Short mmCIF file of C-alpha atoms in Angstrom, two decimals:
data_model
loop_
_atom_site.label_atom_id
_atom_site.label_comp_id
_atom_site.label_asym_id
_atom_site.label_seq_id
_atom_site.Cartn_x
_atom_site.Cartn_y
_atom_site.Cartn_z
CA MET A 1 51.11 138.00 55.52
CA ARG A 2 53.64 135.37 56.58
CA GLY A 3 50.84 133.64 58.47
CA TRP A 4 48.79 133.27 54.69
CA TRP A 5 52.04 131.92 53.01
CA VAL A 6 52.37 129.15 55.65
CA ILE A 7 48.62 128.28 54.79
CA SER A 8 48.81 128.53 51.53
CA MET A 9 52.13 126.04 51.11
CA LEU A 10 50.36 123.80 53.79
CA ALA A 11 47.13 123.63 51.58
CA LEU A 12 49.49 122.88 48.17
CA ALA A 13 51.08 120.52 50.00
CA GLY A 14 47.90 118.35 51.24
CA CYS A 15 46.85 118.77 47.46
CA GLY A 16 48.95 115.64 46.31
CA GLU A 17 48.35 111.95 46.65
CA HIS A 18 50.71 109.82 48.91
CA GLN A 19 53.39 109.02 46.66
CA GLY A 20 55.09 106.58 49.31
CA LEU A 21 57.89 103.93 47.91
CA ASN A 22 55.29 100.57 47.76
CA PRO A 23 54.54 100.41 44.03
CA ASN A 24 51.52 98.71 45.23
CA TYR A 25 49.63 101.77 46.49
CA ARG A 26 50.51 104.59 44.07
CA PHE A 27 47.52 106.19 42.54
CA GLY A 28 48.85 107.32 39.43
CA ALA A 29 48.83 105.04 36.22
CA THR A 30 49.16 101.75 37.89
CA PRO A 31 46.81 98.81 38.09
CA TYR A 32 45.95 99.90 41.78
CA GLY A 33 45.50 103.32 40.66
CA GLU A 34 42.75 102.13 38.05
CA TYR A 35 41.23 100.05 40.46
CA LEU A 36 40.76 103.07 42.57
CA ALA A 37 39.17 105.10 39.90
CA ALA A 38 36.89 101.80 39.03
CA ARG A 39 35.92 101.41 42.55
CA GLU A 40 35.06 104.98 43.40
CA THR A 41 32.91 105.03 39.81
CA ALA A 42 31.05 101.83 40.98
CA LEU A 43 30.48 102.99 44.32
CA THR A 44 28.92 106.46 43.34
CA ARG A 45 26.95 104.58 40.91
CA GLY A 46 25.41 102.28 43.37
CA SER A 47 26.89 99.08 41.18
CA ASP A 48 29.29 96.39 43.13
CA PRO A 49 33.04 97.28 42.85
CA ALA A 50 35.58 94.45 41.57
CA GLN A 51 36.16 92.55 44.06
CA ILE A 52 39.93 91.79 43.58
CA ILE A 53 42.26 94.45 44.38
CA PRO A 54 45.62 94.22 41.75
CA ILE A 55 49.21 94.59 43.52
CA ALA A 56 52.43 95.44 41.59
CA LEU A 57 55.06 93.25 41.80
CA PRO A 58 57.29 92.75 43.65
CA ALA A 59 55.23 91.36 46.58
CA LYS A 60 57.35 88.91 48.84
CA ALA A 61 55.08 86.48 51.01
CA PRO A 62 56.62 84.37 53.74
CA THR A 63 57.58 81.00 52.85
CA ALA A 64 56.65 77.99 54.49
CA GLU A 65 60.09 77.54 56.17
CA GLU A 66 59.85 81.32 57.49
CA ILE A 67 56.49 80.73 58.73
CA ALA A 68 57.58 77.50 60.66
CA GLY A 69 60.62 78.91 62.17
CA VAL A 70 63.32 77.41 60.36
CA SER A 71 64.45 80.27 59.11
CA PRO A 72 64.02 83.29 61.39
CA VAL A 73 62.87 86.81 60.06
CA PRO A 74 65.39 89.06 61.12
CA VAL A 75 64.01 91.03 64.10
CA PRO A 76 64.97 94.72 65.03
CA PRO A 77 67.13 95.24 68.04
CA THR A 78 64.24 97.84 69.33
CA MET A 79 61.35 95.04 69.44
CA GLY A 80 63.11 93.08 72.27
CA VAL A 81 62.24 89.86 70.74
CA ALA A 82 64.96 86.98 70.87
CA THR A 83 65.16 84.49 68.23
CA ARG A 84 65.11 80.58 69.01
CA ARG A 85 68.94 80.43 68.19
CA LEU A 86 69.50 82.77 71.64
CA VAL A 87 69.79 81.23 74.99
CA ALA A 88 68.01 82.91 77.86
CA ARG A 89 70.73 83.90 80.36
CA LYS A 90 70.43 83.11 84.03
CA PRO A 91 69.48 86.03 86.22
CA ALA A 92 71.63 84.29 88.85
CA SER A 93 74.70 85.07 86.91
CA GLN A 94 74.78 89.01 87.27
CA ALA A 95 73.85 88.69 91.04
CA ALA A 96 76.36 85.90 91.57
CA ALA A 97 79.17 88.13 89.46
CA ARG A 98 78.76 91.13 92.33
CA GLY A 99 79.07 88.60 95.09
CA LEU A 100 75.47 88.50 96.05
CA PRO A 101 73.52 85.52 97.80
CA VAL A 102 71.15 84.01 94.96
CA THR A 103 68.15 81.43 96.52
CA SER A 104 67.48 78.00 95.05
CA THR A 105 64.06 77.93 96.56
CA GLY A 106 60.89 80.16 96.48
CA PRO A 107 58.70 81.67 93.31
CA TYR A 108 61.87 82.87 91.62
CA PRO A 109 64.81 80.43 91.93
CA GLY A 110 68.13 81.76 91.26
CA SER A 111 67.23 85.22 91.96
CA THR A 112 68.30 87.49 94.81
CA PRO A 113 65.53 88.58 96.90
CA VAL A 114 64.88 92.35 97.52
CA LEU A 115 65.49 92.07 101.26
CA VAL A 116 68.71 90.54 100.64
CA ARG A 117 69.51 93.14 97.67
CA TYR A 118 68.78 95.96 100.08
CA ALA A 119 70.70 94.47 102.80
CA PHE A 120 73.82 94.34 100.94
CA ALA A 121 73.37 97.89 99.51
CA ALA A 122 72.75 99.71 102.69
CA GLY A 123 75.99 98.43 104.50
CA HIS A 124 75.59 101.02 107.49
CA ALA A 125 74.41 99.45 110.53
CA PRO A 126 70.85 100.37 112.08
CA GLY A 127 70.29 103.23 113.87
CA THR A 128 73.00 105.14 111.95
CA ALA A 129 71.13 108.21 110.43
CA ILE A 130 71.32 108.53 106.88
CA HIS A 131 68.40 110.43 105.68
CA ALA A 132 67.28 113.44 107.45
CA ARG A 133 63.34 113.02 108.78
CA PRO A 134 62.53 116.37 110.08
CA GLN A 135 58.45 115.19 110.80
CA GLY A 136 59.54 111.50 111.73
CA SER A 137 57.70 110.63 114.88
CA ALA A 138 58.18 107.53 116.67
CA ALA A 139 54.60 106.95 117.91
CA ARG A 140 53.54 107.38 114.40
CA ALA A 141 56.16 104.85 113.59
CA ALA A 142 54.90 102.49 116.00
CA ALA A 143 51.20 102.88 114.98
CA ALA A 144 52.02 102.27 111.44
CA CYS A 145 54.53 99.20 112.06
CA ALA A 146 51.38 97.62 114.03
CA ARG A 147 49.68 97.61 110.49
CA TYR A 148 52.28 94.98 109.24
CA ALA A 149 52.17 91.48 110.12
CA GLY A 150 55.97 91.44 110.86
CA THR A 151 59.35 93.60 110.20
CA ASP A 152 60.03 91.94 106.61
CA ALA A 153 56.48 92.85 105.46
CA ALA A 154 57.17 96.55 106.88
CA GLN A 155 60.53 96.78 105.11
CA MET A 156 59.34 95.41 101.64
CA ALA A 157 56.31 98.10 102.14
CA PHE A 158 59.00 100.94 103.01
CA LEU A 159 60.90 99.74 100.05
CA ALA A 160 57.83 99.82 97.66
CA ALA A 161 56.87 103.22 99.03
CA GLY A 162 60.12 104.91 97.83
CA GLY A 163 62.26 104.27 100.79
CA PRO A 164 64.88 104.79 101.57
CA ARG A 165 64.96 108.14 100.30
CA LEU A 166 61.58 108.67 100.73
CA ASP A 167 59.45 108.05 103.70
CA PRO A 168 55.59 108.76 102.96
CA LEU A 169 54.29 106.07 105.23
CA GLY A 170 56.12 107.48 108.42
CA LEU A 171 57.91 104.06 109.36
CA ASP A 172 61.58 105.28 109.55
CA PRO A 173 61.90 108.16 112.06
CA ASP A 174 65.48 107.96 113.06
CA GLY A 175 66.45 108.05 109.06
CA ASP A 176 68.49 104.61 109.09
CA GLY A 177 66.45 103.30 106.19
CA PHE A 178 65.97 100.10 108.39
CA VAL A 179 62.19 100.12 109.64
CA CYS A 180 60.00 98.65 112.57
CA GLY A 181 63.02 96.97 114.15
CA TRP A 182 64.10 95.26 110.71
CA ASP A 183 67.77 93.83 110.96
CA PRO A 184 69.61 93.30 107.99
CA ALA A 185 72.35 91.09 109.50
CA PRO A 186 71.05 87.93 108.57
CA PHE A 187 69.90 88.90 104.96
CA ARG A 188 73.85 89.64 104.53
CA THR A 189 74.97 85.95 105.11
CA ALA A 190 74.57 83.24 102.34
CA GLN A 191 71.05 82.24 101.66
CA PRO A 192 70.02 78.56 100.92
#
């Protein structure tokens, strides 16, 4: 019985036209509603419908100044778009504020490289077991390390695969978070 009541209420709700807030698109006694009725009649009879769609005011088009960007249109903060008046913040300001060294060369000048950031975040010495690796094997790690061009490449791959918490590549059998003989000490000093 209750199911029929819900179905009947949904059917009644679906019978009404959309009555939104925009006066341009109401079907009632508006110029647009009359246009829709005339268009339906023309289409069912096989004649050409009207080519001009009426709108009800207020309809506001952007001005030439708004289009040119002189007076920016307000953007909701959730869209992630900044206006021209905002100045981009340098990414180095956060890293420098935390005492991390930043680089002035390479593809991202003013940033802190991933290995430098990790070396500072992991303050322990190599060989100190931090994570349990019950399935770790030194032979498997040596074979896996041989696939990389160097220790930096292996450490980057380890971090990209979920390290140091996870070790799906089998590079960290002792659980210290440093793989294939990678030493964090040179990265803990100031970078050029």
